[in-house]
Amino acid sequence: MSDALFASLAEVARRLRAAYQRQPGVNEASLPDRESVALLARQLLTLLFPGYFVAEPVGGARLDDFLCARLAAFEGTLLEQVARACRYQARREGGSEPEPAALRGLVAELLADLVAVRELVITDVEWAYANDPAASEREVVVLAYPSIVAVSIQRFAHRLYRRGIPLLPRMLTEHAHGRTGIDIHPGAAIDESFFIDHGTGVVIGETSRIGKRCLLYQGVGLVAWNPLARGADGELVRGAANKRHPDLEDHVTIYAGATILGGDTVVGAHSVIGGNVWLTRSVPPWSVVRLADPELVIRQRRSV
Amino acid sequence: MSDALFASLAEVARRLRAAYQRQPGVNEASLPDRESVALLARQLLTLLFPGYFVAEPVGGARLDDFLCARLAAFEGTLLEQVARACRYQARREGGSEPEPAALRGLVAELLADLVAVRELVITDVEWAYANDPAASEREVVVLAYPSIVAVSIQRFAHRLYRRGIPLLPRMLTEHAHGRTGIDIHPGAAIDESFFIDHGTGVVIGETSRIGKRCLLYQGVGLVAWNPLARGADGELVRGAANKRHPDLEDHVTIYAGATILGGDTVVGAHSVIGGNVWLTRSVPPWSVVRLADPELVIRQRRSV
Amino acid sequence: MSDALFASLAEVARRLRAAYQRQPGVNEASLPDRESVALLARQLLTLLFPGYFVAEPVGGARLDDFLCARLAAFEGTLLEQVARACRYQARREGGSEPEPAALRGLVAELLADLVAVRELVITDVEWAYANDPAASEREVVVLAYPSIVAVSIQRFAHRLYRRGIPLLPRMLTEHAHGRTGIDIHPGAAIDESFFIDHGTGVVIGETSRIGKRCLLYQGVGLVAWNPLARGADGELVRGAANKRHPDLEDHVTIYAGATILGGDTVVGAHSVIGGNVWLTRSVPPWSVVRLADPELVIRQRRSV
Amino acid sequence: MSDALFASLAEVARRLRAAYQRQPGVNEASLPDRESVALLARQLLTLLFPGYFVAEPVGGARLDDFLCARLAAFEGTLLEQVARACRYQARREGGSEPEPAALRGLVAELLADLVAVRELVITDVEWAYANDPAASEREVVVLAYPSIVAVSIQRFAHRLYRRGIPLLPRMLTEHAHGRTGIDIHPGAAIDESFFIDHGTGVVIGETSRIGKRCLLYQGVGLVAWNPLARGADGELVRGAANKRHPDLEDHVTIYAGATILGGDTVVGAHSVIGGNVWLTRSVPPWSVVRLADPELVIRQRRSV
Amino acid sequence: MSDALFASLAEVARRLRAAYQRQPGVNEASLPDRESVALLARQLLTLLFPGYFVAEPVGGARLDDFLCARLAAFEGTLLEQVARACRYQARREGGSEPEPAALRGLVAELLADLVAVRELVITDVEWAYANDPAASEREVVVLAYPSIVAVSIQRFAHRLYRRGIPLLPRMLTEHAHGRTGIDIHPGAAIDESFFIDHGTGVVIGETSRIGKRCLLYQGVGLVAWNPLARGADGELVRGAANKRHPDLEDHVTIYAGATILGGDTVVGAHSVIGGNVWLTRSVPPWSVVRLADPELVIRQRRSV
Amino acid sequence: MSDALFASLAEVARRLRAAYQRQPGVNEASLPDRESVALLARQLLTLLFPGYFVAEPVGGARLDDFLCARLAAFEGTLLEQVARACRYQARREGGSEPEPAALRGLVAELLADLVAVRELVITDVEWAYANDPAASEREVVVLAYPSIVAVSIQRFAHRLYRRGIPLLPRMLTEHAHGRTGIDIHPGAAIDESFFIDHGTGVVIGETSRIGKRCLLYQGVGLVAWNPLARGADGELVRGAANKRHPDLEDHVTIYAGATILGGDTVVGAHSVIGGNVWLTRSVPPWSVVRLADPELVIRQRRSV
């Protein structure tokens, strides 16, 4: 019996080997991997909100130990994954591989960024509490809201993005997307005090800029008008060079299901965009945009 | 070399400590945490559906052992987290900390609620099977449908909510939200036989009431008309006192993407709401509400 | 003290036992379970994309070991779960239980399917890269995009579905749904080069057929016009016999939030369907369908 | 390459299958296994000494939860392994398989034995403290002494032995032997207040009887004079029917390396046996037995 | 059915609770526990011999990360357990509980001791290699010899012992005893270059002093002549105050099974003690002590 | 506060780095490690005795899956550790590193050895059953006896030893030594049907040869007469070239605590060596060697 089983497995193995020859090939520890990035995200949230995500003693005298052990572990994971990402890019672009010292310097800067991110997420917590009548306490925002997970991870990923680290930033925000249904590209520049209520289905594009104290509901999209536009060479224009997503000025509120499109579209400060609105042009500050009640057809049904 | 690394980590540690001084501070085992709540949800589903969520022997003579060990473990997690939540509230409100005996009594009541929840979820399974042509067997509903996860957890969380336990109910339903994309506030009162097909993007607000045998599809919202309404004091009116989400009477069907808004809105029994409808006023029983086919512009494109 | 606690637990245990008598009863290792199916999905992705999902050495000489160990483990999990599913069906339908040899043969075919699935997912990666300006490298598609997770799992689940294996296919795609917010029924027939950007809220029904090189955005639904239609006997017509979801010909693009309904609806090749469109009838090849800009009401708001 | 590897593994597999045909064959879940018995021993020590072996909260109000969860888990492991052992014996002896109710009754008795064992081990702790000048505190006896591990496990295994449960008692004491170097057969009958200092190399045979307040040092053997004696049929006389190991009356002290041999040998109460003594006959109470200083040859060595 | 089970467990629980009232009671996180001490020992060996005990990357640039993370973790475990041990002693002796700052200072000194221990164990490795003809390479000493485990752990435990930390030192060496069969009391003062070959059954008492370059074989005991001697008050004289174990001067070799007894016994430098010798008095430097061949009775046996 | 902690850790780290410079240095994944060897031993025992050591399903149709997965995993661990050991030796001796193909060939031979080892251990089980009156069933020998663990691991390690693989064989037998107290050098050549009862303290040297059907008790040593003998160059003569341990012919029985010494010593077939005998010269077949009862001094002690 074993023989037939082994023969069958061997045949599958041979054919899979052949199939692995074609891109994207095999990740021979030369790229980051999803498992390690999930670990990185967990380590990040643990450091940003001690005791809220992981059950562990962090009070009083234990805080030093917590910081020492957690920072060291976070630094280790980050260094390994940043190194893989940067070496990968160097190989693709024919550049020289990054020096260990340079990588360490980069990671040291990212550790410093961690403090700045903590400062920002405090404003997010406060803004969420200020805007959700269901938030009975400030702490429940950290303990239960998906917005905190998605925005905190994006804020850190954005730091990696701005420092030119490839692959990792997007992997981090997609990890958050999988956990929350909120998809924010690491390229988006988001100012302080940002909150997304419920959140499922939100999409925020790479080149969006969002001001202070903005508030979004579930299903809102800040997206490209024509995502498939191509340059003179017929190729997609990739990345930040192609400003294709809208901007929000300060204190903008967008209700559920609304879609804002286009790289030149700017929603002026203090504006309110109603639910399900489809907006393709800029509106000045203090605008209120809403769908006129769509015509409804209502009739009485007979009993089943 | 080590020195520079340690110095850099120490600097980050010092600045993080300072940042932890600002709210929401550090959770010194005085609040629930997300990890423990995820454990609680897992223990709940394991008890509600023996053998369906976790691979373990529960058949025949093993059922007694299963019940004994699982109930004891569930009781332990629940007691710890309920105690944290209640003590937290007492501190915030200046009240006295709950007595151990009182906490035990509360948890005993919640264990009894478990049986009632099991009775209800049986009706949910039956209703799902009755309404989904893709459900080839009743068992597949328990094994594969996100609705069962989200509704079962909400039904238990609703019991905690009704008993005035803070923090935990919302953490439980947000856990379910992260797993299913279905966001039901623990405050919502849902009668027997409830089913949500597909489910991603569904939002059901704190003060909604849902009758028997209702059926929802993905992306349906039962939400507030003006979530940011404020009271006379300029503050958000928080919690159940602010009836702001709509009600469904018995046997209502709502197709994908429809949004029902407002605390006075009631969808009458046996009504059907069509896909993408945006409904802000009540409709009587046996209504059929649908979007008149929106005007479409169709033209022939030339070949690329 | 212990006594009261045990008495209370015993009472709950007795009542739960009674509640377990009613369907869906207890899964006495006679059905698959969610935990094992999650393991199966993880083993599948590990084999389809070595090194991308799990941190493990697969490079060079290690690839043989990887293949041997991983294939054997995958085969083991698959055999156990397929056997449970098939025995369950035999019991329900009064047929004879499947022979061990027949089960082994079935699993051997599924292992061979694995190679075909790998071939197809390579085209998906390429097509994703070709269509997302935010995809800076091909590898990032495998490392970060939810589409790859959802479509790869569906492609394998579809093979189980076509071979008539019950329960498992749907459990696999719902597992993917929970991770990505993308809900594709295992019955859907999807040709090569398929990509869904962002993806949250996408629903693709059991009887849809999708051509080559199609591209969908978040929130798109390919759904039934009347999911609750019943046959002459008053029963839901279940499964594939009821063609109720639309088809896409080759190279169709559908933007975010659009809904296509009905089993007779065919979107012709090279068509483009705009965001939020609600389409209930067929359109010929090279169509462009878009919502005429809905009327917007814009007014200036006064300062708060 | 894979092919050769698989072929080689398949060949080894085929030959191992053949080798498994010969006794002791394959344990098809019909016998206990070493891993489960190690778990059982761990659960036993956890219940006998809460908080000393495993880091877990057992103080104050948590003690009820601890007892409930731990007892249930212990009962589950014990039932499974006892059932396996008893069914095995029934098959070997051609008897009928034990009834589930009878097994449950047996396990209930063993749980009651647990309390009696706890009562006894308290006397062991006290006696150890009374006799070791290196024991600075009573608690250190529980926390650090191998004697407590070996004797506690033996005391429980002895209860299984007396109730006629096969296989398991010996597996439990051999597990303790592996951890401590102290090998006490489960058949040995040991009265209260027993202590073995250091312990490595101690062997106590199946038919030994040990009185109250005995004290042994490392390397002591209570063994058979002629372990290979055979009955009239030429077969070894197995088990308890063959009284072949010595007895100790109350308050006997035996120093390191001494060996006492034979089933008729009785060391009288209050006797002291010196280091390395080889004793094959009984001695009356209050005896002191010691090796006359063996003759030593001492000479001066020259420098290396 | 459940009822009977619960009732039976409840009865056992009630009786165990009663039994826990008697010493040694319940360890309410106020004492160290065996599991945590095993972790401490593992962390110690990992730091003393990077890469030899645990499979992890420590080469080149990873060494800094290794040191940072491992030292922080070791410091955390050590602090917690030292604090428990010291608070316990304070309570027993009626003293004041140790200040957090004092505990931290103590742990800082122990971390510094780690370096000194590493220096010493290097001499042990070298000495082992010099004396075992079966040691084909120096590295095999670290990878395979029990002496390295037992002596390294004792050297660190001895530092805790000298600083007056209760409980923990003995728990550490007994952990080593369980792993190796070598039982060295933490009080023993062992100079550089110490090696024990094979090791099983070796016992070295609390008040022994061992010079440089000593070599022991299995089963050697350096023990008390009369371990049960009592002071004027009839109590055992406990601890270091009672010098009751022998001393070895430099470069002493003791073959297997020899026993040296008594607190005044000194084995002079460069002496050799033969196998199984029982030595109760001092011998001058350069002595050779051996058992005259014991008389053997040899006779021819008839065939079986 | 953090600063002082980090500064203290950094100082320790710096000094440890310096201490790591001295031999045995850091194991940069270039040597085997203890953790991996423990895994290897576990994998070996699992394959030799399916279902006895690890709780897993191996019965009936599952045996193929078991063999496939377990062999592949064993092969992977073995290859990695053998490669490390061989590369290490090559570097030390200045030879060229072993070719991957050669390593694979070597491992293939070792896999084949596995079958031969299984054949041998069957004879060991039978012989143990034949000689221990406490062994009530054959299966209890596999389930509980340390001899099976120690001898099975040694038999496999001996194959590695004979093929010239460095480091690993000794690491395997020392792992067994730690678990059982039985220390058999991998170099010892042991014929079929070998059993050691109790076992603690047994030592069998590198150059011993043991015939069929031998039986040993605890504390028996087959050791060198002068382990520190040096060659003409003043160096220890290492390894197999130095025949320094005794031989046993077929069917020899040696009782507890006996020591046989010297490379020329041969115990003739069918001989019996009594407990505690110290034997330094050969004895012919059918000899019985025993200690004449040592003179005992027995006196009556007065009451305490």
Coordinates of C-alpha atoms in Angstrom, one line a residue, chain A residues 73-183:
Chain A
A73 CA 12.0 41.4 20.4
F74 CA 10.3 44.0 18.1
E75 CA 13.7 45.3 17.0
G76 CA 14.8 41.8 16.1
T77 CA 11.7 41.0 14.0
L78 CA 11.8 44.4 12.3
L79 CA 15.5 44.1 11.5
E80 CA 15.1 40.7 9.9
Q81 CA 12.2 41.6 7.8
V82 CA 13.5 45.1 6.8
A83 CA 16.8 43.4 5.7
R84 CA 15.0 40.9 3.6
A85 CA 12.9 43.6 1.9
C86 CA 15.8 45.9 1.2
R87 CA 18.1 43.1 -0.1
Y88 CA 15.2 42.0 -2.4
Q89 CA 14.9 45.5 -3.8
A90 CA 18.6 45.8 -4.3
R91 CA 18.7 42.6 -6.3
R92 CA 15.8 43.6 -8.4
E93 CA 17.3 47.0 -9.2
G94 CA 20.8 45.9 -9.5
G95 CA 22.0 48.1 -6.7
S96 CA 24.4 47.0 -4.0
E97 CA 23.0 45.2 -0.9
P98 CA 22.4 47.4 2.1
E99 CA 25.2 47.5 4.6
P100 CA 24.4 46.0 8.1
A101 CA 25.2 49.3 9.7
A102 CA 22.9 51.1 7.4
L103 CA 20.1 48.6 8.1
R104 CA 20.6 49.1 11.8
G105 CA 20.5 52.8 11.5
L106 CA 17.2 52.5 9.6
V107 CA 15.7 50.3 12.2
A108 CA 16.9 52.7 15.0
E109 CA 15.0 55.5 13.2
L110 CA 11.9 53.2 13.0
L111 CA 12.1 52.6 16.7
A112 CA 12.1 56.3 17.3
D113 CA 9.1 56.5 15.0
L114 CA 7.2 54.2 17.4
V115 CA 7.1 57.0 19.9
A116 CA 5.7 59.4 17.4
V117 CA 3.1 56.9 16.4
R118 CA 2.0 56.4 20.0
E119 CA 1.5 60.2 20.3
L120 CA -0.7 60.2 17.2
V121 CA -2.8 57.2 18.2
I122 CA -3.7 58.9 21.5
T123 CA -5.4 61.6 19.4
D124 CA -7.2 58.9 17.5
V125 CA -8.6 57.4 20.7
E126 CA -9.8 60.8 21.9
W127 CA -11.4 61.6 18.6
A128 CA -13.2 58.2 18.5
Y129 CA -14.6 58.7 22.0
A130 CA -15.8 62.2 21.0
N131 CA -17.7 60.9 18.0
D132 CA -19.3 57.6 18.9
P133 CA -22.4 57.7 21.2
A134 CA -22.0 54.0 21.7
A135 CA -18.5 54.4 23.2
S136 CA -19.4 54.4 26.9
E137 CA -15.8 54.8 28.0
R138 CA -12.5 55.9 26.4
E139 CA -10.9 52.5 27.1
V140 CA -13.5 50.6 25.1
V141 CA -12.1 52.4 22.0
V142 CA -8.8 50.6 22.4
L143 CA -10.3 47.4 23.6
A144 CA -12.9 46.9 20.9
Y145 CA -12.7 49.2 17.9
P146 CA -11.3 48.0 14.6
S147 CA -10.4 51.6 13.6
I148 CA -7.7 51.6 16.3
V149 CA -6.1 48.4 14.9
A150 CA -6.2 49.6 11.3
V151 CA -5.1 53.1 11.8
S152 CA -2.4 52.4 14.3
I153 CA -0.8 49.8 12.0
Q154 CA -1.2 52.1 9.0
R155 CA 0.5 55.0 10.9
F156 CA 3.6 52.8 11.5
A157 CA 3.5 51.3 8.0
H158 CA 3.4 54.8 6.6
R159 CA 6.7 55.5 8.4
L160 CA 8.3 52.5 6.6
Y161 CA 6.7 53.7 3.3
R162 CA 8.2 57.2 3.7
R163 CA 11.6 55.7 4.3
G164 CA 11.4 53.8 1.1
I165 CA 11.3 50.3 2.5
P166 CA 9.6 48.0 0.0
L167 CA 7.0 45.2 0.5
L168 CA 6.7 45.4 4.2
P169 CA 4.4 48.5 4.6
R170 CA 1.8 47.0 2.3
M171 CA 2.0 43.7 4.0
L172 CA 1.4 45.4 7.3
T173 CA -1.7 47.2 6.2
E174 CA -3.1 44.2 4.4
H175 CA -2.7 42.3 7.6
A176 CA -4.8 45.0 9.3
H177 CA -7.3 44.8 6.4
G178 CA -7.8 41.1 7.0
R179 CA -8.5 41.7 10.7
T180 CA -10.8 44.7 10.3
G181 CA -12.1 45.0 6.7
I182 CA -10.5 48.4 6.6
D183 CA -8.1 48.8 3.7

